[in-house]
Short mmCIF file of C-alpha atoms (C1' of nucleotides) in Angstrom, two decimals:
data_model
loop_
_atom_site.label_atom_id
_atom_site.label_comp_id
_atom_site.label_asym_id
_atom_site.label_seq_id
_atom_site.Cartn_x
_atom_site.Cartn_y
_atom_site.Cartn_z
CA UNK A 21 162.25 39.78 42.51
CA UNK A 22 162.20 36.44 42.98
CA UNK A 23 159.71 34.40 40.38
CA UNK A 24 156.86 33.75 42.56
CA UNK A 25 156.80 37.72 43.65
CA UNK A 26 154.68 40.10 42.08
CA UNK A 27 156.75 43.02 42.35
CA UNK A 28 153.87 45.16 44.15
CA UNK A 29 153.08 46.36 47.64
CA UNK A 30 149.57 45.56 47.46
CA UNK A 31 148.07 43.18 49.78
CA UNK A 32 146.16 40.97 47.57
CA UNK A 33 149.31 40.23 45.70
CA UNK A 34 150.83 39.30 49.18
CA UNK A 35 148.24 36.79 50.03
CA UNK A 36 148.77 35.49 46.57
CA UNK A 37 152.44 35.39 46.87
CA UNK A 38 151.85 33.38 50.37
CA UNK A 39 149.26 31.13 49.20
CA UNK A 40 148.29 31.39 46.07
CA UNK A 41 150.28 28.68 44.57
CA UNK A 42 148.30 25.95 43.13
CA UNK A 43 146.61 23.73 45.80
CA UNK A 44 147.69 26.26 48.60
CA UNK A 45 144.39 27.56 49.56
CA UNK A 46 142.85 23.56 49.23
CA UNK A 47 145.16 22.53 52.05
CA UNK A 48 144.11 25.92 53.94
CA UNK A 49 140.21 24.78 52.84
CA UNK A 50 141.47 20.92 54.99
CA UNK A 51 143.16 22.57 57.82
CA UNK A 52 139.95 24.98 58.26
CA UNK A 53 137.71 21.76 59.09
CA UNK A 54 140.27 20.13 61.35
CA UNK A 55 144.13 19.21 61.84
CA UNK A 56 145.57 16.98 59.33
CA UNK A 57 148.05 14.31 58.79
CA UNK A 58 150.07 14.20 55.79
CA UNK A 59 148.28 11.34 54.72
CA UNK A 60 144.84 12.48 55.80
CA UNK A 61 145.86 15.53 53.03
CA UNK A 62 146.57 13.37 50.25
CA UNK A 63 143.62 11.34 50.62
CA UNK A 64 141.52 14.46 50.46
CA UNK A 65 143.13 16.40 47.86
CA UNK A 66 143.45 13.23 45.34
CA UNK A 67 145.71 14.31 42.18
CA UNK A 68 148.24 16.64 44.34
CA UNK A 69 151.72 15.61 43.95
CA UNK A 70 153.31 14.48 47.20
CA UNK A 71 156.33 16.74 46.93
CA UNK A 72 153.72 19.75 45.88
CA UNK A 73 151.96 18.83 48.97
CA UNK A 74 155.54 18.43 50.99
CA UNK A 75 156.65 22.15 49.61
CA UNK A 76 153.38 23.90 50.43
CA UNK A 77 153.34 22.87 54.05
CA UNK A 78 157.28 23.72 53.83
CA UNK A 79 155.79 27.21 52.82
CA UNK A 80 152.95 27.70 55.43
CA UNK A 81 155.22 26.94 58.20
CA UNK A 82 157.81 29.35 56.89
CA UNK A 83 155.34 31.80 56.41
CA UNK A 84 153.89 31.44 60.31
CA UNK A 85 150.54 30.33 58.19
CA UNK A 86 150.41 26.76 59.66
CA UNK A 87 152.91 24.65 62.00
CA UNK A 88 153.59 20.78 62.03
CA UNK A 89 153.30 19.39 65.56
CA UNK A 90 154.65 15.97 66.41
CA UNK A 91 151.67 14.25 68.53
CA UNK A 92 153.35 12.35 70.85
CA UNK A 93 152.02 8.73 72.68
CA UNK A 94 148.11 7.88 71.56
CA UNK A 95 148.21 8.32 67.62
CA UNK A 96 151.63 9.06 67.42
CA UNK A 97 152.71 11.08 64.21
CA UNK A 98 152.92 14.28 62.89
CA UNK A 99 149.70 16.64 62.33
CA UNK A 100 149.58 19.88 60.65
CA UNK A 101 147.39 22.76 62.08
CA UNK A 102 146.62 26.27 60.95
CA UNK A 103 147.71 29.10 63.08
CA UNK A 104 145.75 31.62 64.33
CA UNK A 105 147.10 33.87 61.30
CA UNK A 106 146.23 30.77 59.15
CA UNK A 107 142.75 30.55 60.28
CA UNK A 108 142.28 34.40 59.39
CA UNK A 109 142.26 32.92 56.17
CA UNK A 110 138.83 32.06 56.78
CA UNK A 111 137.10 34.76 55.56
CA UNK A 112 138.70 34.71 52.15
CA UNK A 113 138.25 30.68 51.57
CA UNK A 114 134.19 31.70 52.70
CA UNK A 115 134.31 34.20 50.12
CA UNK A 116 135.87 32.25 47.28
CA UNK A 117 133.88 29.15 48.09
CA UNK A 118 130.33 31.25 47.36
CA UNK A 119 131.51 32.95 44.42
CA UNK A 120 132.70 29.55 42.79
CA UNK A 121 129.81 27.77 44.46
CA UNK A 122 127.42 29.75 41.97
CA UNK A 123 129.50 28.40 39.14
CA UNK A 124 129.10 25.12 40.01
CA UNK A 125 127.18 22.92 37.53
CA UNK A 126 126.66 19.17 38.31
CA UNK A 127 128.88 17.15 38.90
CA UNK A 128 131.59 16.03 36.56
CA UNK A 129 132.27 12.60 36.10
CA UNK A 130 134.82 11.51 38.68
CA UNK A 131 134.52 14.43 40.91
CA UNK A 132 134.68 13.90 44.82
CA UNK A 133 133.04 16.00 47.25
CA UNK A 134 135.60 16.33 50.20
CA UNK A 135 133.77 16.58 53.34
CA UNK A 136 135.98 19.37 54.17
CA UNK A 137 134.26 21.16 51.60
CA UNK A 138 131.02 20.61 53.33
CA UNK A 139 132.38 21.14 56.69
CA UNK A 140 133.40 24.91 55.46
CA UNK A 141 130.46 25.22 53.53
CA UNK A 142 127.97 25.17 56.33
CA UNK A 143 129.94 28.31 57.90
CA UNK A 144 128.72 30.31 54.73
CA UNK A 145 125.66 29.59 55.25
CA UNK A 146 124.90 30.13 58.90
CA UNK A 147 122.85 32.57 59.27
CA UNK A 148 123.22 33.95 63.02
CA UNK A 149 119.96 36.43 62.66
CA UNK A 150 118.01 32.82 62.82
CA UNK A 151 120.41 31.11 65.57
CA UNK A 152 119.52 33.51 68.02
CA UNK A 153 120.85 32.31 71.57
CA UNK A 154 120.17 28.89 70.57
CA UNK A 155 122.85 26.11 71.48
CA UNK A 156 122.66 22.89 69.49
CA UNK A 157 125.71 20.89 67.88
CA UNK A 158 124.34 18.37 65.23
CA UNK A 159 126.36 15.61 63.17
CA UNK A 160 126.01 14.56 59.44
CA UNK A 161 126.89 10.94 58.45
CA UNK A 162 127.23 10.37 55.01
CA UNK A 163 129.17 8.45 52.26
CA UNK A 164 130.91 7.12 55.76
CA UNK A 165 132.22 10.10 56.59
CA UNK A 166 130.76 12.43 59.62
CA UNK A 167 131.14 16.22 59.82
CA UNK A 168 129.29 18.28 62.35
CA UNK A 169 128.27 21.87 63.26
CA UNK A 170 127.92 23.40 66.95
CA UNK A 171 125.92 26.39 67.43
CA UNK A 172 126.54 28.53 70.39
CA UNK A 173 126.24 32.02 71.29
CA UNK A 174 125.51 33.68 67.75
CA UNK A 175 128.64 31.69 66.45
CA UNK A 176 128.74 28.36 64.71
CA UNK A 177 132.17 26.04 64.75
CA UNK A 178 131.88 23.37 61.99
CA UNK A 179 134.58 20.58 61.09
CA UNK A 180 135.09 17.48 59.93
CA UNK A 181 135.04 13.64 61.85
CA UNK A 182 133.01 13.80 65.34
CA UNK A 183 132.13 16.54 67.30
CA UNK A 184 134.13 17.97 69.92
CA UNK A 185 131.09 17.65 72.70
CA UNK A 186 128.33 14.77 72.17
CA UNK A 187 125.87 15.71 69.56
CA UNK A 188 122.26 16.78 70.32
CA UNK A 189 121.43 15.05 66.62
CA UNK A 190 123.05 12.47 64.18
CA UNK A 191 121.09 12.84 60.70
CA UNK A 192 122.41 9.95 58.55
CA UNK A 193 122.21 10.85 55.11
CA UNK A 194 121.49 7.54 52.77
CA UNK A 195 124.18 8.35 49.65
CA UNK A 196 122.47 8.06 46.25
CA UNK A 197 125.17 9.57 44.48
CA UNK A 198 128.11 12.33 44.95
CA UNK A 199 126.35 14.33 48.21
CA UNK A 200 126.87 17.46 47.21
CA UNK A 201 125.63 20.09 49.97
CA UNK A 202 122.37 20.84 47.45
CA UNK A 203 121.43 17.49 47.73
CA UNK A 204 122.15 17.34 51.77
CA UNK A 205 120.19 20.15 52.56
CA UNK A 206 117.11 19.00 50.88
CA UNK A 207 117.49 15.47 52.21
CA UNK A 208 116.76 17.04 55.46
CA UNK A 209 114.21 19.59 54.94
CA UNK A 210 112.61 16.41 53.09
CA UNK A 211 113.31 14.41 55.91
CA UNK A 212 114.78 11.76 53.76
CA UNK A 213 117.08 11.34 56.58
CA UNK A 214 117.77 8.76 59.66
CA UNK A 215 117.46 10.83 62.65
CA UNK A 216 118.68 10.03 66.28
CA UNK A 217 118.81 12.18 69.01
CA UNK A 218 116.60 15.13 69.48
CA UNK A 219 115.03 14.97 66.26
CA UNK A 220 112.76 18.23 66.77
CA UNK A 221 116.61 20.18 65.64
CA UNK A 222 115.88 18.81 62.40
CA UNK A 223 113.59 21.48 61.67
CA UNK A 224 115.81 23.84 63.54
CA UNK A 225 119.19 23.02 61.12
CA UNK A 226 117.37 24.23 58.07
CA UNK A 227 116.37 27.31 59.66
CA UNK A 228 119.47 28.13 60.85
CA UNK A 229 121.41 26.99 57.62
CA UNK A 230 120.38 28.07 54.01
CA UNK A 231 121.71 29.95 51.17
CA UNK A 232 122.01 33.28 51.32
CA UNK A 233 118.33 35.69 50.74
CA UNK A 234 118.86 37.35 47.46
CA UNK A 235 119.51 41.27 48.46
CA UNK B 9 140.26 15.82 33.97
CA UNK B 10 142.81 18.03 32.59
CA UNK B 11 145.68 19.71 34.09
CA UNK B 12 143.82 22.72 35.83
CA UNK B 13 140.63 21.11 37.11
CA UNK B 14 141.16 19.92 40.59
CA UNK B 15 138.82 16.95 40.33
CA UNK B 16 136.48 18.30 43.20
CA UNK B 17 133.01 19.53 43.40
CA UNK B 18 133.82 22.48 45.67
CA UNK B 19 133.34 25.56 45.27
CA UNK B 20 136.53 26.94 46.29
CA UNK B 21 138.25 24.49 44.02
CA UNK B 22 135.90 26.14 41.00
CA UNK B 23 136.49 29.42 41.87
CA UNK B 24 140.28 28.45 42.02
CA UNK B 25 140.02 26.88 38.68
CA UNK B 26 138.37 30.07 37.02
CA UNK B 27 140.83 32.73 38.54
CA UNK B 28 143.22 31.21 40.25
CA UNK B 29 145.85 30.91 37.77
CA UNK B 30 148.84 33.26 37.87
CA UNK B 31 147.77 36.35 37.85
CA UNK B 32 144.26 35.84 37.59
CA UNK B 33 142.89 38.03 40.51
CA UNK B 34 145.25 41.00 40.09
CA UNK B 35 143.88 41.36 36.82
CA UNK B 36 140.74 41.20 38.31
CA UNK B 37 141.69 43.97 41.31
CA UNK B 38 142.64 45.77 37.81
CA UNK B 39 139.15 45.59 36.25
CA UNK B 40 137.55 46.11 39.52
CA UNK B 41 138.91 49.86 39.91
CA UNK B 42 138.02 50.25 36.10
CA UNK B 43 137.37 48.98 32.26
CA UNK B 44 141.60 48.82 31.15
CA UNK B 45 142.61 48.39 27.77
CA UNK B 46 145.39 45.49 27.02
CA UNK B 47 148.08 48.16 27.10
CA UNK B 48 146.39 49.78 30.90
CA UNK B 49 146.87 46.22 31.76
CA UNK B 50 150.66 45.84 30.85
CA UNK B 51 151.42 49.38 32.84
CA UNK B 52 149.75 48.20 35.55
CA UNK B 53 151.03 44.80 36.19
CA UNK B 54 154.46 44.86 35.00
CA UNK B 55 155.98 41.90 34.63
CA UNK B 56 153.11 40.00 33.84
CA UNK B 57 154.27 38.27 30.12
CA UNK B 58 151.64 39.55 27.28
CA UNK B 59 150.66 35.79 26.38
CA UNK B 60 149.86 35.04 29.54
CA UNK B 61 147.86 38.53 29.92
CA UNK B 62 146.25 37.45 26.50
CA UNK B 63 145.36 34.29 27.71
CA UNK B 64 143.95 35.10 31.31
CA UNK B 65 141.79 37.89 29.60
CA UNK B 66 140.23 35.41 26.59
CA UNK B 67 139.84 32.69 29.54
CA UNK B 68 137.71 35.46 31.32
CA UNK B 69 135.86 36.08 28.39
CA UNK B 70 134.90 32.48 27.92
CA UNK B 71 133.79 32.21 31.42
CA UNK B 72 131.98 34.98 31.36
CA UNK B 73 133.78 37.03 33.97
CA UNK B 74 135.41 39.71 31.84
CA UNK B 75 134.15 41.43 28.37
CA UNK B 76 135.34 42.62 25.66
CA UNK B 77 134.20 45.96 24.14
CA UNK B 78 135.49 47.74 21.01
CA UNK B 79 134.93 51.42 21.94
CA UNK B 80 133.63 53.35 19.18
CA UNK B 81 134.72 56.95 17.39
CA UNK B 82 136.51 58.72 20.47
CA UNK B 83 139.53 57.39 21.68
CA UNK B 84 139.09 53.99 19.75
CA UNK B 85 140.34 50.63 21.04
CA UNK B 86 139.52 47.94 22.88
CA UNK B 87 138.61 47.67 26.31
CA UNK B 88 138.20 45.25 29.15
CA UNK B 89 135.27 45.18 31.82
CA UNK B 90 134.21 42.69 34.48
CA UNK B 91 130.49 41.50 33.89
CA UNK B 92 128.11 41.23 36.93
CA UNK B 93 129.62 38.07 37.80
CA UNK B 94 133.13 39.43 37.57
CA UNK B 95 132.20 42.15 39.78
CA UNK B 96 130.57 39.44 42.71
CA UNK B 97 134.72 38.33 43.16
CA UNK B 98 135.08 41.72 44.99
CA UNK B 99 134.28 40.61 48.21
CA UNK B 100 136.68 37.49 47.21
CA UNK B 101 139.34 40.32 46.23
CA UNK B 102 138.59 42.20 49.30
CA UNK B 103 139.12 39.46 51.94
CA UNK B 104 142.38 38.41 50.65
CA UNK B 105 143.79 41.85 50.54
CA UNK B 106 143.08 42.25 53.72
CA UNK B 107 144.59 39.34 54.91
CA UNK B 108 147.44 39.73 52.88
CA UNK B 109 147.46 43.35 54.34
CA UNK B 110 148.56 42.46 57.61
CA UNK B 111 151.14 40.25 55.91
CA UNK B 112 152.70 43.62 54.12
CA UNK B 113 155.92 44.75 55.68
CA UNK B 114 157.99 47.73 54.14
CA UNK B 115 157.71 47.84 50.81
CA UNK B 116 161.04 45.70 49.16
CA UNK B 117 162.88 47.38 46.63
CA UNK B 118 161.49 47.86 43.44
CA UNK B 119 157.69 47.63 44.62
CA UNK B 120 155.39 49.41 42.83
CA UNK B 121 151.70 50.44 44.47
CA UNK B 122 149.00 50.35 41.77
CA UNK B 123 146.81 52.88 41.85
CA UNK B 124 144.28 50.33 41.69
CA UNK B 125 145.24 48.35 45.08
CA UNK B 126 144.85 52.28 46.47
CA UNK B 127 141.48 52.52 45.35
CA UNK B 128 140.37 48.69 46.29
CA UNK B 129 141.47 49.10 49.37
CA UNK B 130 139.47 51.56 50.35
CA UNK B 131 136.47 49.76 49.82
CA UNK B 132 137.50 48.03 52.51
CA UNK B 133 138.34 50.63 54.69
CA UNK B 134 134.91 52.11 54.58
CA UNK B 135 132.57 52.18 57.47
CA UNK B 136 129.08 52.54 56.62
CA UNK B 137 128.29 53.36 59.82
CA UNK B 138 130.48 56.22 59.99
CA UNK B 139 129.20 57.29 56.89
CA UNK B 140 125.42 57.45 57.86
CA UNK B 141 123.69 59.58 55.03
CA UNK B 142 126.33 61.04 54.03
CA UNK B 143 126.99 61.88 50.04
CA UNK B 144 130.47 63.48 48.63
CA UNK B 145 133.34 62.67 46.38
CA UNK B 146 136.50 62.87 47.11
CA UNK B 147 139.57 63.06 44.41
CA UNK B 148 142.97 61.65 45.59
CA UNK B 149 146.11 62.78 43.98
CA UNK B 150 149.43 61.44 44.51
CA UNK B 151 152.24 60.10 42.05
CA UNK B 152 151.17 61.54 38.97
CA UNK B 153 147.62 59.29 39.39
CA UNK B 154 144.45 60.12 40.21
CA UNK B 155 141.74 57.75 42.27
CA UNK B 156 138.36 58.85 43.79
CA UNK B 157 136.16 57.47 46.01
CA UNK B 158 132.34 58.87 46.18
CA UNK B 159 129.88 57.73 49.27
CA UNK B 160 125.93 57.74 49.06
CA UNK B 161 123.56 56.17 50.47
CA UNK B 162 125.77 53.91 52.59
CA UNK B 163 127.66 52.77 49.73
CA UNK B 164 131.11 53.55 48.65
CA UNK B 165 132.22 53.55 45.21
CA UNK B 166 135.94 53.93 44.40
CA UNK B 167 137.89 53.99 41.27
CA UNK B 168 141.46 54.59 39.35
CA UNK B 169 141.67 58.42 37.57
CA UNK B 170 138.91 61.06 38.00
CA UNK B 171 135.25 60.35 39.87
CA UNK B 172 132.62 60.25 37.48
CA UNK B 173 130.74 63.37 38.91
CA UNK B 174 132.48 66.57 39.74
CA UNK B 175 134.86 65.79 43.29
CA UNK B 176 133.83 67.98 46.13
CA UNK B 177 137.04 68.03 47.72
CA UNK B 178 140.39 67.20 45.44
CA UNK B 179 143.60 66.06 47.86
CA UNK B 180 147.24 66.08 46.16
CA UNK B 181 149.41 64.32 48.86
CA UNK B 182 152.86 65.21 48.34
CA UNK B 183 154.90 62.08 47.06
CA UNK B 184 157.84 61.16 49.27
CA UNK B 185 158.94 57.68 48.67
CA UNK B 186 156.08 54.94 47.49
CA UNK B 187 152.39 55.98 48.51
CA UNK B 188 151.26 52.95 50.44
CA UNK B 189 147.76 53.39 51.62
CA UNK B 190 148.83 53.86 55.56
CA UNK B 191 151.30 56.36 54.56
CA UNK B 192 147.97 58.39 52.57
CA UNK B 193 145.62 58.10 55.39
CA UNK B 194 148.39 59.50 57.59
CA UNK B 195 148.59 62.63 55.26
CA UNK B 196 145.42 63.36 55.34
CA UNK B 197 144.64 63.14 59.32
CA UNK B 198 148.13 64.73 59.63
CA UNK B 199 146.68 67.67 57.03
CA UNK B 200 150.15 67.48 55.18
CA UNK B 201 148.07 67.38 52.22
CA UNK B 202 146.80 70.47 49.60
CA UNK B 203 143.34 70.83 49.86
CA UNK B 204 140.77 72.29 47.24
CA UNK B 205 137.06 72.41 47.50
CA UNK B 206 135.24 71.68 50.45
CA UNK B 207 137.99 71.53 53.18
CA UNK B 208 136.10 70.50 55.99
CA UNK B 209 135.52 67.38 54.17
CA UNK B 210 139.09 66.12 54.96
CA UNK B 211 138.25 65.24 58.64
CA UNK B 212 135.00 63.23 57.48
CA UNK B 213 136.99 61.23 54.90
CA UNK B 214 139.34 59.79 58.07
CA UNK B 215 136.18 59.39 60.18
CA UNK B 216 134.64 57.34 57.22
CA UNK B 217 138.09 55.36 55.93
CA UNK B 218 140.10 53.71 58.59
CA UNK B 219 141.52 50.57 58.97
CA UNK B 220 138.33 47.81 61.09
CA UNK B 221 138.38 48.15 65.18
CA UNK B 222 139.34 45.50 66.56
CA UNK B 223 136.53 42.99 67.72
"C1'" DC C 19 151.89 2.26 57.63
"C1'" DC C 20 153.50 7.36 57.90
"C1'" DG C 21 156.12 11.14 56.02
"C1'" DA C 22 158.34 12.31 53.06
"C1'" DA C 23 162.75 12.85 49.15
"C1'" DT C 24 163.96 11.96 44.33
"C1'" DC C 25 163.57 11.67 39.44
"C1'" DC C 26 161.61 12.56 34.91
"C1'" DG C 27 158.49 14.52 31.21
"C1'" DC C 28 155.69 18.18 30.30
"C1'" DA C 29 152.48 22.13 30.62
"C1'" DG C 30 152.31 26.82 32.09
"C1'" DT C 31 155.09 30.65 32.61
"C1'" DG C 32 158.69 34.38 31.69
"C1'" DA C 33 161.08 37.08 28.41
"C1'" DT C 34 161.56 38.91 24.08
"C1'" DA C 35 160.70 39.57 19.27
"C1'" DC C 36 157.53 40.45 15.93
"C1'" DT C 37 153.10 41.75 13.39
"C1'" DG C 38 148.32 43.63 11.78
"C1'" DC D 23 147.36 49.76 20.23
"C1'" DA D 24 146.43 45.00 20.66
"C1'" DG D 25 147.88 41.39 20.46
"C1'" DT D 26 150.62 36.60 18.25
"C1'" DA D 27 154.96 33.77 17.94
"C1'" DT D 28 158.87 31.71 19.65
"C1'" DC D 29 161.82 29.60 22.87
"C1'" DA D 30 164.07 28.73 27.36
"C1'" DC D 31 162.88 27.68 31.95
"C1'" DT D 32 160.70 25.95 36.07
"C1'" DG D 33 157.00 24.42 38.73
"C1'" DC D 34 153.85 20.74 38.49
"C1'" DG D 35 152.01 15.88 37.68
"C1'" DG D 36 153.04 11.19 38.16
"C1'" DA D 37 155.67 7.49 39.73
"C1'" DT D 38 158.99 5.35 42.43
"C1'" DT D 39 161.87 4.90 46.36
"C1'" DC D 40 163.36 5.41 51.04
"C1'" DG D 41 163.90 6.03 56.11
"C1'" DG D 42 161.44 5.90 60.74
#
DNA sequence: CCGAATCCGCAGTGATACTG
DNA sequence: CAGTATCACTGCGGATTCGG
């Protein structure tokens, strides 16, 4: 038994063993909202040591979790992508994300808010009962950074940068201070927010994306 | 920031930061199938190191995931328990064992099963919708442990050593090597089991357990 | 600039012994 | 039974360096 095996057949311990290792499931959290460069990684996860970073993507290749394509002529470099096994990881970073979202108090002093983190967390709260067969794909500008969410056919697909197709909305989001998702969701039910495009989906985005009812 | 906070206001990073540590969630998985003592603990996790046991449990205490209850006159001790909010990481638990599931090969050498992964996991193999109205209890034996499972109402509620209320149908599955959870269900819908109580219950219990249809 | 490899000090972990 | 104490070890944090 090597050290970083558990010794049991038990799934939970497997996903553990495969990424469980401190920052693992971050990098899985960055890869969720779109392919990274190694550089685009460190910049989002600030504090992770570049050879943790270097052995953790070592890992998730190994493991068939995520693979490192060489891009070749426009942008050439490397980028790292999840899998389609990888991306089945989706489920668990959702379910993580609420349960630690409820423990989050304000903001501590020198946290960030990695738009990742707001890219992912707009999956959790799509709520497909109130999408219906609508079709919309919106983008979020804030603290110069863009995410975006596309709604289509009961399903949502949210990452981070520009959409993949032109949005139908840009809502600019003026930064007071760290824009936590709290804060960004009231900004545009309150309207507080630039709007360009068809700015009747406004309305539509908070119906379609709120926390959870209580059960 | 010190060493374990990540620095971000996510709430996957939180949630990391709470239970994420080295063995952090199997305790968890632990506490989920029942209250343990320290000693329950040890048996069940072996290898874990009893100061790092002793610390995850008073760091669960402090966050107010896990209790700690002296148990009066009968069998006297001390015993662990998840609070509400302890208890909301099951679907956190859940998700990752299942995608760590599919990542299980043969069991290596030296594996244990924990009764508790056994009785986890079939929270997750339950299918409400096969279940309907349906009430019963059912009382697994195998290995020298016990776990139950008892359905009502649409709910499932499973656990490590004997079901709270009465079992209506008890099933000792003959040990032959480790008792993963495939090699169980197999038993059972394969009737290579000894049944006692109400028999016909056998063929509901692998109409309401089974592993999700594919979408 | 990107994508790392390398080195060092240290905190968290593993293993064992010991105690109320 | 329910832990605490001790000590060796190794993965991690932090910085620097290096090749394409």
């Amino acid at each position: 038994m090597t050290r970083r095996e558990f010794g049991q057949h038990c799934g939970l311990a497997r996903a553990l063993e495969l990424v469980g290792e401190r920052w693992g499931l971050l990098i899985v959290r960055e890869l969720l909202a779109r392919p990274c460069r190694y550089t685009d990684l460190l910049e989002q996860l600030p504090g992770i040591p570049t050879n943790v970073l270097s052995a953790r993507l070592k890992e998730f290749e190994a493991a068939g979790i995520a693979e490192r394509r060489v891009t070749p002529a426009p942008q050439r470099g490397v980028v790292y992508a999840l899998t389609p096994d990888g991306e089945q990881l989706e489920a668990s970073v959702l379910a993580l994300a609420v349960w630690g979202a409820a423990h989050l108090g304000e903001p501590r002093p020198g946290d960030i808010v990695p738009t990742s983190t707001l890219a992912v967390s707009l999956r959790a709260l799509f709520d497909p009962g109130a999408a219906g067969g609508l079709t919309a794909t919106w983008e979020i500008r804030t603290a110069g950074t863009a995410l975006y969410a596309a709604v289509a056919g009961g399903r949502v697909a949210t990452g981070v940068g520009r959409p993949p197709s032109e949005p139908d909305l840009i809502m600019t989001i003026p930064v007071e201070k760290v824009p936590t998702m709290g804060a960004i969701l009231q900004a545009i039910a309150g309207r507080t927010v630039e709007l360009e495009g068809r700015t009747e989906l406004a309305e539509t985005f908070t119906r379609v994306f709120h926390p959870p009812r209580a059960a």
